[in-house]
mmCIF file of C-alpha atoms in Angstrom:
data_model
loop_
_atom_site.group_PDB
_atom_site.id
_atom_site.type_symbol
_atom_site.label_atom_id
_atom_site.label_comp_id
_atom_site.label_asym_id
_atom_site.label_seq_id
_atom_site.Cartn_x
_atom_site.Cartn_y
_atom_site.Cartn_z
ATOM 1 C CA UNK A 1 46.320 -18.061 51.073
ATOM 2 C CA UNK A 2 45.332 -18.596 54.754
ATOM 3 C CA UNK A 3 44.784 -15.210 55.471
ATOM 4 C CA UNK A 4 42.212 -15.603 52.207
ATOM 5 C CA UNK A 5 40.567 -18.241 53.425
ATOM 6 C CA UNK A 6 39.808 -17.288 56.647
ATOM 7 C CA UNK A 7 38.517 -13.783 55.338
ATOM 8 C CA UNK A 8 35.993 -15.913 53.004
ATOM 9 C CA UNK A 9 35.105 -17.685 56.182
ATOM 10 C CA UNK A 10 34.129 -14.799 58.123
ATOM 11 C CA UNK A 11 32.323 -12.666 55.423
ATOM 12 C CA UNK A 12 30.250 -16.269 55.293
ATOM 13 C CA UNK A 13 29.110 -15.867 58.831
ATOM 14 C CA UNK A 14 26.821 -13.538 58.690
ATOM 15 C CA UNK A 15 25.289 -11.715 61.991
ATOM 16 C CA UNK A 16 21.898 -12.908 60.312
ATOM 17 C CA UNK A 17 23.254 -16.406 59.101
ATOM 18 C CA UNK A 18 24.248 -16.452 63.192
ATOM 19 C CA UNK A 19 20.986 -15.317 64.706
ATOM 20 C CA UNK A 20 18.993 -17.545 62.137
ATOM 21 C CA UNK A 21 21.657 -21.002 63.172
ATOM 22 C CA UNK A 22 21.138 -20.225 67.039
ATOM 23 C CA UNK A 23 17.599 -19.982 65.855
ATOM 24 C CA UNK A 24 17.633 -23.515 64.880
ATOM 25 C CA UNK A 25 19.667 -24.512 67.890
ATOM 26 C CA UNK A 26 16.768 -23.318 69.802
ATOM 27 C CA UNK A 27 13.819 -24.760 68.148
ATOM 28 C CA UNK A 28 16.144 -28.355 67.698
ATOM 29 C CA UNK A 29 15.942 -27.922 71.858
ATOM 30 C CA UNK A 30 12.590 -26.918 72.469
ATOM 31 C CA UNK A 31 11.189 -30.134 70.154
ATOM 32 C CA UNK A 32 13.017 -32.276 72.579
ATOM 33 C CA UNK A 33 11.709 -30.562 75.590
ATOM 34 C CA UNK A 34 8.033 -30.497 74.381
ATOM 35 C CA UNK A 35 7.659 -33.754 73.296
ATOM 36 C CA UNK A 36 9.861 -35.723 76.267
ATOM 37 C CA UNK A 37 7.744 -33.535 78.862
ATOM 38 C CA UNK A 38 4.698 -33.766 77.305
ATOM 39 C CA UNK A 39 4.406 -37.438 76.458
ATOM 40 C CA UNK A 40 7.927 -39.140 78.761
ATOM 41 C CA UNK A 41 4.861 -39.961 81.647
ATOM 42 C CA UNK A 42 1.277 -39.842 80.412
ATOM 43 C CA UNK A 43 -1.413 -40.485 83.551
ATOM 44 C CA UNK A 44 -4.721 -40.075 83.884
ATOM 45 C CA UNK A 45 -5.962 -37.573 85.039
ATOM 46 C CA UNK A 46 -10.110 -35.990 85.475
ATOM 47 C CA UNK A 47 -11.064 -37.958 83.359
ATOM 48 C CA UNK A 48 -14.568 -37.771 82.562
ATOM 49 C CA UNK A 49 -16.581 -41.125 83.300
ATOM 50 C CA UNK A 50 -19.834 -42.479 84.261
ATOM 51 C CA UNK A 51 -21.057 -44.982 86.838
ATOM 52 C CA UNK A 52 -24.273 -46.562 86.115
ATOM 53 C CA UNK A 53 -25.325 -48.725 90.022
ATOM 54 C CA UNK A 54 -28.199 -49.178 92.102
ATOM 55 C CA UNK A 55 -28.897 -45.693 93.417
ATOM 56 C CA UNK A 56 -27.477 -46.637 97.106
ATOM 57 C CA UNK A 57 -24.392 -48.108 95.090
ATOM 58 C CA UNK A 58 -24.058 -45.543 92.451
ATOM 59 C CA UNK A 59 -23.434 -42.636 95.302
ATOM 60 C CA UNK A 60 -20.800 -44.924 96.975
ATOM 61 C CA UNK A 61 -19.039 -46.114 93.923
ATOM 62 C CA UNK A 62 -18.505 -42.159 92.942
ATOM 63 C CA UNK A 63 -17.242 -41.134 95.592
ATOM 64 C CA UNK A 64 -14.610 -43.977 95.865
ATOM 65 C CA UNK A 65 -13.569 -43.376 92.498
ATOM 66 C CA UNK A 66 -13.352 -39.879 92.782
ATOM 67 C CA UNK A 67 -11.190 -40.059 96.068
ATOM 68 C CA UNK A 68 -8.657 -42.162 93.910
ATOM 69 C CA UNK A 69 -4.764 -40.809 94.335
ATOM 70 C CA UNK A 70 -4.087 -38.191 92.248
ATOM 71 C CA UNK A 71 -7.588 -37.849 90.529
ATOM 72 C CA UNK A 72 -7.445 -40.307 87.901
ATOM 73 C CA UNK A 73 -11.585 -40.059 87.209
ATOM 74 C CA UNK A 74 -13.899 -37.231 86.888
ATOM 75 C CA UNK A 75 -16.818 -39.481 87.725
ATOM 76 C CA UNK A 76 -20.565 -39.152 87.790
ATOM 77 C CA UNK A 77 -23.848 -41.173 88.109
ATOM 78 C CA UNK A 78 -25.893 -42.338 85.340
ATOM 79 C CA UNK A 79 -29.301 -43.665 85.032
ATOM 80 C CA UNK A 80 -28.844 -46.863 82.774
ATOM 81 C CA UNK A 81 -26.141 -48.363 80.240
ATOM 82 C CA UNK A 82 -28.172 -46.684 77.163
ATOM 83 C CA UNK A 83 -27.203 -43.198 78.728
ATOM 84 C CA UNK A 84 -23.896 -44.079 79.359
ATOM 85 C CA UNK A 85 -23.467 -45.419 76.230
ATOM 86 C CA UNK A 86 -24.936 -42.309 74.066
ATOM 87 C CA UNK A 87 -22.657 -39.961 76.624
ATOM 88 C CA UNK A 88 -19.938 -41.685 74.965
ATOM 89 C CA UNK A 89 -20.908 -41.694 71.757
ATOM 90 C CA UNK A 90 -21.478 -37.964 72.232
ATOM 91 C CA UNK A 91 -18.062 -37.482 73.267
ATOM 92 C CA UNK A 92 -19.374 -36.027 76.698
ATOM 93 C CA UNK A 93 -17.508 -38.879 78.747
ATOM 94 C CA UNK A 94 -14.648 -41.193 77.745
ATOM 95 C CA UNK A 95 -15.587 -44.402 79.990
ATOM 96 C CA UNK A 96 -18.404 -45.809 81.888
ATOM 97 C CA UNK A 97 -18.344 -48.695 84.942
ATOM 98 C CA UNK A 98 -22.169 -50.515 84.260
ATOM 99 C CA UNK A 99 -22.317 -52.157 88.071
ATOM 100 C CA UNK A 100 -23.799 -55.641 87.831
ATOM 101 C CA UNK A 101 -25.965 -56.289 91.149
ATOM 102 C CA UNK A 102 -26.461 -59.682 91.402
ATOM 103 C CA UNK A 103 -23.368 -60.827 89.958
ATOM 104 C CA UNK A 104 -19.528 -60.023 90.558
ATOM 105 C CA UNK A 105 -18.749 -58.918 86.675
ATOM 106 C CA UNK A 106 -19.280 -55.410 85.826
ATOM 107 C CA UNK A 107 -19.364 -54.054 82.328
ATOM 108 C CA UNK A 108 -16.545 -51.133 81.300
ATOM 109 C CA UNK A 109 -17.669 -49.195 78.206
ATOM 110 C CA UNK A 110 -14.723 -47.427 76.298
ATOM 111 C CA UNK A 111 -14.087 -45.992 72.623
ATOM 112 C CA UNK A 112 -10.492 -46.954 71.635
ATOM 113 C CA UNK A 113 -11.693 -45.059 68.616
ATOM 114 C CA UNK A 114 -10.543 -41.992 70.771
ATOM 115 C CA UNK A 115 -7.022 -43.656 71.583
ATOM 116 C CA UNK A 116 -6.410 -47.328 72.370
ATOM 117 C CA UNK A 117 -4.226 -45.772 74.804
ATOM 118 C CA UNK A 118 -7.145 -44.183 77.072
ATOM 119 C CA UNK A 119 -9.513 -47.482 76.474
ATOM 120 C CA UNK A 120 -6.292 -49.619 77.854
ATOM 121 C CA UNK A 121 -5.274 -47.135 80.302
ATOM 122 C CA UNK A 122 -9.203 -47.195 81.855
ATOM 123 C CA UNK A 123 -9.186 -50.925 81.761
ATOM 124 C CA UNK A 124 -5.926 -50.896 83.390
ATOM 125 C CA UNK A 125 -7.026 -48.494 86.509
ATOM 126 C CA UNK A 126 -10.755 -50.831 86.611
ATOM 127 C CA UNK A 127 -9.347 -54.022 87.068
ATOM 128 C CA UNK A 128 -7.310 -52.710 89.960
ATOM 129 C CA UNK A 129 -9.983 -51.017 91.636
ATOM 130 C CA UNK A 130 -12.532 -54.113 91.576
ATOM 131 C CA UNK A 131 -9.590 -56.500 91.822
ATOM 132 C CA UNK A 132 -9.793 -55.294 95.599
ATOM 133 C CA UNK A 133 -13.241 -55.462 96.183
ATOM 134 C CA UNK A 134 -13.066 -59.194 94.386
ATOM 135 C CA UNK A 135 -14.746 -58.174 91.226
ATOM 136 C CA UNK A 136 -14.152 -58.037 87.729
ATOM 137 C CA UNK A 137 -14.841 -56.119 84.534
ATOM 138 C CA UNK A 138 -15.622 -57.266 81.219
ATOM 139 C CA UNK A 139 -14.808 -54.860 78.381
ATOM 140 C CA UNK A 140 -17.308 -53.488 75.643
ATOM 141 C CA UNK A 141 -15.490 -50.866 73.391
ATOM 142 C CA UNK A 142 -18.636 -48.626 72.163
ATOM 143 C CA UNK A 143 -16.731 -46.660 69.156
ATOM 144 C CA UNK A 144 -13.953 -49.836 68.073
ATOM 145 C CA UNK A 145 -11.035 -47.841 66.086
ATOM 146 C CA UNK A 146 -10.811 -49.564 62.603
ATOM 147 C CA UNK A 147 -8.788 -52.710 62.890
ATOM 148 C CA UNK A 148 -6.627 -51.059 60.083
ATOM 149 C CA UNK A 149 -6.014 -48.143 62.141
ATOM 150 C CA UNK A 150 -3.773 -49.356 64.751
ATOM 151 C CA UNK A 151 -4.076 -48.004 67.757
ATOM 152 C CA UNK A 152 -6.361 -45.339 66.468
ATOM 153 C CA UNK A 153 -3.702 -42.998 65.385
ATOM 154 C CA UNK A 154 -4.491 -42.500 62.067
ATOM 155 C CA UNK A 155 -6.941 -39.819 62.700
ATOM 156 C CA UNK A 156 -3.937 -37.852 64.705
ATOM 157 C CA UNK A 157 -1.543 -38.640 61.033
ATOM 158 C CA UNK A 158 -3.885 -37.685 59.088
ATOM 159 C CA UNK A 159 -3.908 -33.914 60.464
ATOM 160 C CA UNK A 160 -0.290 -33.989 61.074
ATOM 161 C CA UNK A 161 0.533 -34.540 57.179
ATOM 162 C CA UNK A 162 -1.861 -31.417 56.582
ATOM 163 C CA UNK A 163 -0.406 -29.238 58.892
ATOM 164 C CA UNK A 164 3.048 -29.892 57.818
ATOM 165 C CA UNK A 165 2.400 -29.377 54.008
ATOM 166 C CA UNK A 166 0.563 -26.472 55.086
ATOM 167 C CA UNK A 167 2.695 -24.577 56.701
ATOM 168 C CA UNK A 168 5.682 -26.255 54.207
ATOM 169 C CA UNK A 169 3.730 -24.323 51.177
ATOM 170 C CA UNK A 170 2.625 -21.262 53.010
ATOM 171 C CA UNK A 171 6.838 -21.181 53.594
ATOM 172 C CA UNK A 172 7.759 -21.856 50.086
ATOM 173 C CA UNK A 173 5.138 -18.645 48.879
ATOM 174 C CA UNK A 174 6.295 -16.629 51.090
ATOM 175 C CA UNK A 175 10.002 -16.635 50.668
ATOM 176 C CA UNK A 176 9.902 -17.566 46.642
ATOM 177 C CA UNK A 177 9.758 -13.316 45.993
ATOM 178 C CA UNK A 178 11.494 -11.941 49.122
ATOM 179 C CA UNK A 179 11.349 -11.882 52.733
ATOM 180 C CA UNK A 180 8.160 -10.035 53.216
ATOM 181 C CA UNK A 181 4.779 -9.726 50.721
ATOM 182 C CA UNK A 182 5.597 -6.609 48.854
ATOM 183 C CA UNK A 183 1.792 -5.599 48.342
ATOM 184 C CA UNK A 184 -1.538 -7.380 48.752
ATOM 185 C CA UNK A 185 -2.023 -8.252 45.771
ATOM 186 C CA UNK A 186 0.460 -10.620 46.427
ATOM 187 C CA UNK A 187 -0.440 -11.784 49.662
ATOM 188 C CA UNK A 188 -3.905 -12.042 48.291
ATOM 189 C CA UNK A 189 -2.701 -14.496 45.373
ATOM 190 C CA UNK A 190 -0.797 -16.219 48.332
ATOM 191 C CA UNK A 191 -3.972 -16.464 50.367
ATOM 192 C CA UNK A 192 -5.903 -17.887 47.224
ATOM 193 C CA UNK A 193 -3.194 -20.571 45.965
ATOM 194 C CA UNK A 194 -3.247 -21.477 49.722
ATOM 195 C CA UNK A 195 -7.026 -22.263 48.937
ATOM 196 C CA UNK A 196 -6.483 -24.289 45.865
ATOM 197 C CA UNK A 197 -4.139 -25.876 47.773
ATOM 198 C CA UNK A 198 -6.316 -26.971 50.579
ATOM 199 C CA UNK A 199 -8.945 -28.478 48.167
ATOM 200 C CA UNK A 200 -6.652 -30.510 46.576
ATOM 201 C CA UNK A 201 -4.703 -31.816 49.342
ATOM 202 C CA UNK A 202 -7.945 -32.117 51.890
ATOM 203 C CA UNK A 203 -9.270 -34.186 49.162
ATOM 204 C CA UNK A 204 -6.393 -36.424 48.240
ATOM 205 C CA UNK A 205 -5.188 -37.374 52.029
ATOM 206 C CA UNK A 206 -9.272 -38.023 52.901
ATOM 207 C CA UNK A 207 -9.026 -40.300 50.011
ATOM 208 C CA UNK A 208 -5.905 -42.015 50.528
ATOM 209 C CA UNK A 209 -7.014 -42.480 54.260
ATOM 210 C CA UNK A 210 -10.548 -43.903 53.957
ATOM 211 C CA UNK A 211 -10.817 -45.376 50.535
ATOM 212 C CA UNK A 212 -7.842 -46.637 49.444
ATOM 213 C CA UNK A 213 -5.951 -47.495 53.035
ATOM 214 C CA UNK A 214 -9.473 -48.161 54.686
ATOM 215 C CA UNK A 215 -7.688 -46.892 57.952
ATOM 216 C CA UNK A 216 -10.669 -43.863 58.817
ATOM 217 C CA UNK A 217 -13.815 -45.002 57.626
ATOM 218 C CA UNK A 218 -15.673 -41.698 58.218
ATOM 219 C CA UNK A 219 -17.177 -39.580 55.365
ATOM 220 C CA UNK A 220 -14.682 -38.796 52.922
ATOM 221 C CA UNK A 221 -16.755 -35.770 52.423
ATOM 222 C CA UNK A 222 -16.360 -34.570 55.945
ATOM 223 C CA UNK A 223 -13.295 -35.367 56.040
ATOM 224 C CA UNK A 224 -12.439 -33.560 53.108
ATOM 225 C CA UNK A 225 -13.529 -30.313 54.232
ATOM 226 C CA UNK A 226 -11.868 -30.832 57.179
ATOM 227 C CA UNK A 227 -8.406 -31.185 55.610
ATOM 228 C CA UNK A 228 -8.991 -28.772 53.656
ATOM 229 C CA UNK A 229 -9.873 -26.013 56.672
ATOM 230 C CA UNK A 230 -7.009 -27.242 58.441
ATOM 231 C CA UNK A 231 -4.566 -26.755 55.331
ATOM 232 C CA UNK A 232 -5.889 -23.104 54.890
ATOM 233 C CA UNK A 233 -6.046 -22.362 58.446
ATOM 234 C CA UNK A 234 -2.206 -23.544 59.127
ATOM 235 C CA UNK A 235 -1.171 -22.210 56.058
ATOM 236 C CA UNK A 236 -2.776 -18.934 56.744
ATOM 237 C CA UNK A 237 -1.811 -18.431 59.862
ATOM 238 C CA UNK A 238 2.250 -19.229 58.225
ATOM 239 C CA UNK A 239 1.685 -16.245 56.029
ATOM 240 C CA UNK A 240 0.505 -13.959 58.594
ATOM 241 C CA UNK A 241 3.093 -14.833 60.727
ATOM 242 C CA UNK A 242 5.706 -14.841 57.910
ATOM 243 C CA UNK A 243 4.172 -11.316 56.630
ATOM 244 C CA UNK A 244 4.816 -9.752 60.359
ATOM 245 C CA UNK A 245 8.204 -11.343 61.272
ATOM 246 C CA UNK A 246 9.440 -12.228 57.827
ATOM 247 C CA UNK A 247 11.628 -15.925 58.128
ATOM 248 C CA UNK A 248 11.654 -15.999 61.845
ATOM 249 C CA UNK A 249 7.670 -16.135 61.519
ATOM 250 C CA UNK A 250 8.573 -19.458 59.502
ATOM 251 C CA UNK A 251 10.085 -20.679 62.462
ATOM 252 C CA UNK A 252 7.560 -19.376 64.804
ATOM 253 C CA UNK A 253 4.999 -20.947 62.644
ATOM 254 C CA UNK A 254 6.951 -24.313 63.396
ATOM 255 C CA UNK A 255 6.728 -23.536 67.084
ATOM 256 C CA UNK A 256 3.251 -23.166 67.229
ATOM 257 C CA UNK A 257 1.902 -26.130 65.400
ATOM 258 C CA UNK A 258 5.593 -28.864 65.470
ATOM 259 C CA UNK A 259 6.292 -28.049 68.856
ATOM 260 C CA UNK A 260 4.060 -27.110 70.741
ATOM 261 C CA UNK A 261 0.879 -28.379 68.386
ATOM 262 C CA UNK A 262 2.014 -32.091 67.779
ATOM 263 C CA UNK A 263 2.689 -33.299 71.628
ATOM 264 C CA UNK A 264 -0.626 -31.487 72.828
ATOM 265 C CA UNK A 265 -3.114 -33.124 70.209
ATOM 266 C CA UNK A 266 -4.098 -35.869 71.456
ATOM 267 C CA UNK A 267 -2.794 -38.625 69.562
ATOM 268 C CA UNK A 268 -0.724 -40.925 70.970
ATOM 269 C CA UNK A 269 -1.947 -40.007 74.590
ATOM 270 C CA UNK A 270 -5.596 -38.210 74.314
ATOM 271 C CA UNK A 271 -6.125 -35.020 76.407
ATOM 272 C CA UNK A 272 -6.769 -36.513 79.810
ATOM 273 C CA UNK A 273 -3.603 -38.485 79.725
ATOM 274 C CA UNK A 274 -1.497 -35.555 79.149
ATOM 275 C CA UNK A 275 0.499 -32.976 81.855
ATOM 276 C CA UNK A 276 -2.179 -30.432 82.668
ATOM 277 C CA UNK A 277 -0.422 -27.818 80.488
ATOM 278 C CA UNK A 278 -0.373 -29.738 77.187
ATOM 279 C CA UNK A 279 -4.288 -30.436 77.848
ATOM 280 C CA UNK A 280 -5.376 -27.221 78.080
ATOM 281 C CA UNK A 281 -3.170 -25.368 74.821
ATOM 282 C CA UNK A 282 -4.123 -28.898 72.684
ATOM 283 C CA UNK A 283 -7.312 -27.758 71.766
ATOM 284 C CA UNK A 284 -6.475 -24.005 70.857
ATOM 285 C CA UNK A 285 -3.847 -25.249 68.322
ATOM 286 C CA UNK A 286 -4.588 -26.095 64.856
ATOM 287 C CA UNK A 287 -3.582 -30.000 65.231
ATOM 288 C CA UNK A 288 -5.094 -30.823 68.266
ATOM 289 C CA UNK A 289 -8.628 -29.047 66.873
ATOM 290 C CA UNK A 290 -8.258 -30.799 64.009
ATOM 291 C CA UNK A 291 -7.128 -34.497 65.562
ATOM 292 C CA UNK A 292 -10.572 -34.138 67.639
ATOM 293 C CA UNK A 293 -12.484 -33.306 64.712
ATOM 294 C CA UNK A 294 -11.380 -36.109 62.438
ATOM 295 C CA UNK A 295 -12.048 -38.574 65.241
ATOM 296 C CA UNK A 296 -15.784 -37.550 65.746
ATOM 297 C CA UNK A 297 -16.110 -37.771 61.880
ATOM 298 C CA UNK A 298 -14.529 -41.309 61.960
ATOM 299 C CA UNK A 299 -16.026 -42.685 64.649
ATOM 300 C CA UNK A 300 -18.850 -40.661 66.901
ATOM 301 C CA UNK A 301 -21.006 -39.845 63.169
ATOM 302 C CA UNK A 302 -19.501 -36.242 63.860
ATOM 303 C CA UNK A 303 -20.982 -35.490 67.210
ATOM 304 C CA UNK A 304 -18.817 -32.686 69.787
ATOM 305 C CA UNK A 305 -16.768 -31.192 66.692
ATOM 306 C CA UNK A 306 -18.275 -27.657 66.924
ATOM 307 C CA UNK A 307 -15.013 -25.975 69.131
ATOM 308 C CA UNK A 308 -12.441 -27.656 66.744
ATOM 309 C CA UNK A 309 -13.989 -26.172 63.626
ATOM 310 C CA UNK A 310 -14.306 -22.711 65.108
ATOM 311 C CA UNK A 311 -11.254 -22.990 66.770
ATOM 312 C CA UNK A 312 -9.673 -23.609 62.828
ATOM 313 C CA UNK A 313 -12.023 -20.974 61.602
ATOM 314 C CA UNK A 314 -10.772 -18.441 64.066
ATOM 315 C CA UNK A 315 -6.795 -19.649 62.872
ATOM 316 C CA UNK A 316 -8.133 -19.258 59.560
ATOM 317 C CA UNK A 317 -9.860 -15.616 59.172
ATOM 318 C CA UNK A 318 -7.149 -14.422 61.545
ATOM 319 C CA UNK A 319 -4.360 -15.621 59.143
ATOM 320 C CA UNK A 320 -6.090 -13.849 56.589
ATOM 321 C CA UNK A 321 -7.045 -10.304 58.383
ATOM 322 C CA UNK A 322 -3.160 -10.494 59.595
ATOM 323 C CA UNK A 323 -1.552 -11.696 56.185
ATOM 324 C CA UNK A 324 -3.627 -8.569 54.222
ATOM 325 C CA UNK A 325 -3.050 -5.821 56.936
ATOM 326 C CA UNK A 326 0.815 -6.874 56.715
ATOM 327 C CA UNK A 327 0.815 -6.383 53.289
ATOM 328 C CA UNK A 328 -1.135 -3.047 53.402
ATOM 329 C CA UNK A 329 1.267 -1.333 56.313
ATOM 330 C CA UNK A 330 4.372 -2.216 54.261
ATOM 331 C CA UNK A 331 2.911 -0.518 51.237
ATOM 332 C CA UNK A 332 2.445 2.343 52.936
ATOM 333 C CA UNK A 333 5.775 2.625 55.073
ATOM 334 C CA UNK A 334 7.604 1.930 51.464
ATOM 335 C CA UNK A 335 5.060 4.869 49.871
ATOM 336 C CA UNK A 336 6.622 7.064 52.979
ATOM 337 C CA UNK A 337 9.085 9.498 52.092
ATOM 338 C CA UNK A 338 11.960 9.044 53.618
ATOM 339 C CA UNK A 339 13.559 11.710 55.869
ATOM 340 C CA UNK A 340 15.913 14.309 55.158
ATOM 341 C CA UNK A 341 19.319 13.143 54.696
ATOM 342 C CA UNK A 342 18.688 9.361 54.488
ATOM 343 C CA UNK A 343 18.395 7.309 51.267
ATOM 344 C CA UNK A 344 15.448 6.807 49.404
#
């Protein structure tokens, strides 16, 4: 009886059902180790502000801020509060200190609709730099974040819930009739339910977000199109993956836009409070693209979102090129006949 058990056990334990648990092991690791490094000790860092002074003050003040320990501001000189302000509605700068010359309160200009957590964090590093000089700072926020969207992290949800039923359906067509597509005919009706399947859910999570939550109070329109390239795009790019590796490309998928997309987008610490790796691979990845783009559409009318959507373009057509020509090289090494003395 023993001896019957323990023969069930071991024909249960697989080589592949091994390889596939250590596989899990690993990416259960590596989702603590992204998102602990990436977001354990966010700082500032370059990021990109304007001074508006007196011209002999304006050269001063920039070069104090700029010689700040460890580089907090990437700061330049403007010529009036109306450019500083349209720089930030333009997404060009994330801040601006308006120097008041006959008085000791300045003016700070922020958009928590990029991330209360960069407003507060420039407000923060201000006060302590004119708290030694014995001025102060009043705050102006430029592009408020919707008082129902706390902290201005809905924009950063928003994508999230895309990308994971994205790459949750891309899974669930792949594997539902084997491993790998067996021709393109099926990856091509995988490829098109993928589409019907961004409509719909690009539509119903722009709805649920603007309308009926009133948490992103963008263009539902624009939005919707959004969600819906960053649906096909992810899901796509699952598929292509999937159709080259077969289930590890599941979990590579995972890797690419859980692990390693989630921590680097920008939401709950935006791109200049992040560790300098994490900043530059956020925007290259589908959900930090997409968490830019559906903050200019909720709050800067749509301005600087030109990268993001060819950066989910590019995920998108590549998914599809990859997904078809994986299909097409399996049909022909199955068409192969096989050598002499092996089975057909």
């Amino acid at each position: 009886m023993k001896q019957s058990t323990l023969s069930e056990v071991k024909s249960a334990v697989t080589p592949r059902a091994t390889l596939l648990v250590i596989g899990v092991v690993a990416l259960q690791l590596l989702f603590v180790v992204s998102y602990v490094g990436a977001l354990h000790e966010p700082k500032l860092r370059d990021v990109a502000f304007g001074v508006v002074a007196p011209p002999a003050a304006a050269e001063q003040t920039v070069r104090r801020l700029d010689g700040l320990p460890g580089s907090p501001l990437d700061p330049r000189a403007l010529p009036d509060e109306a450019a500083a302000r349209k720089q930030i509605e333009n997404r060009d700068i994330d801040g601006a200190l308006v120097v008041n010359p006959g008085g000791t309160t300045d003016t700070l200009l922020v958009a928590s609709g990029s991330g209360k957590a960069l407003a507060i964090a420039l407000g923060s590093l201000t006060d302590n730099v004119l708290e030694a000089e014995g001025r102060t700072a009043r705050t102006v926020d430029v592009a408020p974040a919707s008082p129902h969207d706390f902290n201005g992290l809905s924009s950063f949800y928003l994508v999230i819930g895309l990308c994971v039923g994205a790459y949750l359906c891309a899974s669930i067509l792949a594997i539902s009739a084997g491993a790998r597509p067996a021709n393109p005919t099926r990856a091509a009706t995988r490829l098109g339910t993928m589409v019907l399947v961004a409509l719909a859910g690009g539509l119903g999570c722009a709805i649920i977000g603007g309308p009926i939550l009133g948490a992103l109070p963008g263009s539902v329109w624009a939005l919707w199109g959004l969600g819906a390239l960053i649906v096909f795009a992810v899901g796509a790019a699952t598929l292509a993956l999937q159709g080259l590796f077969g289930v590890i490309g599941i979990g590579l998928a995972i890797l690419l836009v859980v692990i390693l997309g989630n921590p680097s987008a920008g939401g709950a610490f935006p791109a200049p409070m992040l560790p300098p790796f994490w900043e530059v691979i956020g925007p290259a990845l589908p959900p930090g693209a997409g968490t830019w783009a559906a903050r200019s559409i909720t709050y800067f009318d749509g301005n600087s979102m030109t990268s993001s959507l060819l950066v989910l373009s590019a995920w998108a057509v590549a998914g599809v090129v990859v997904t078809m020509l994986a299909a097409v090289l399996r049909r022909r090494r199955a068409a192969e006949p096989s050598p002499p003395g092996e089975p057909s």
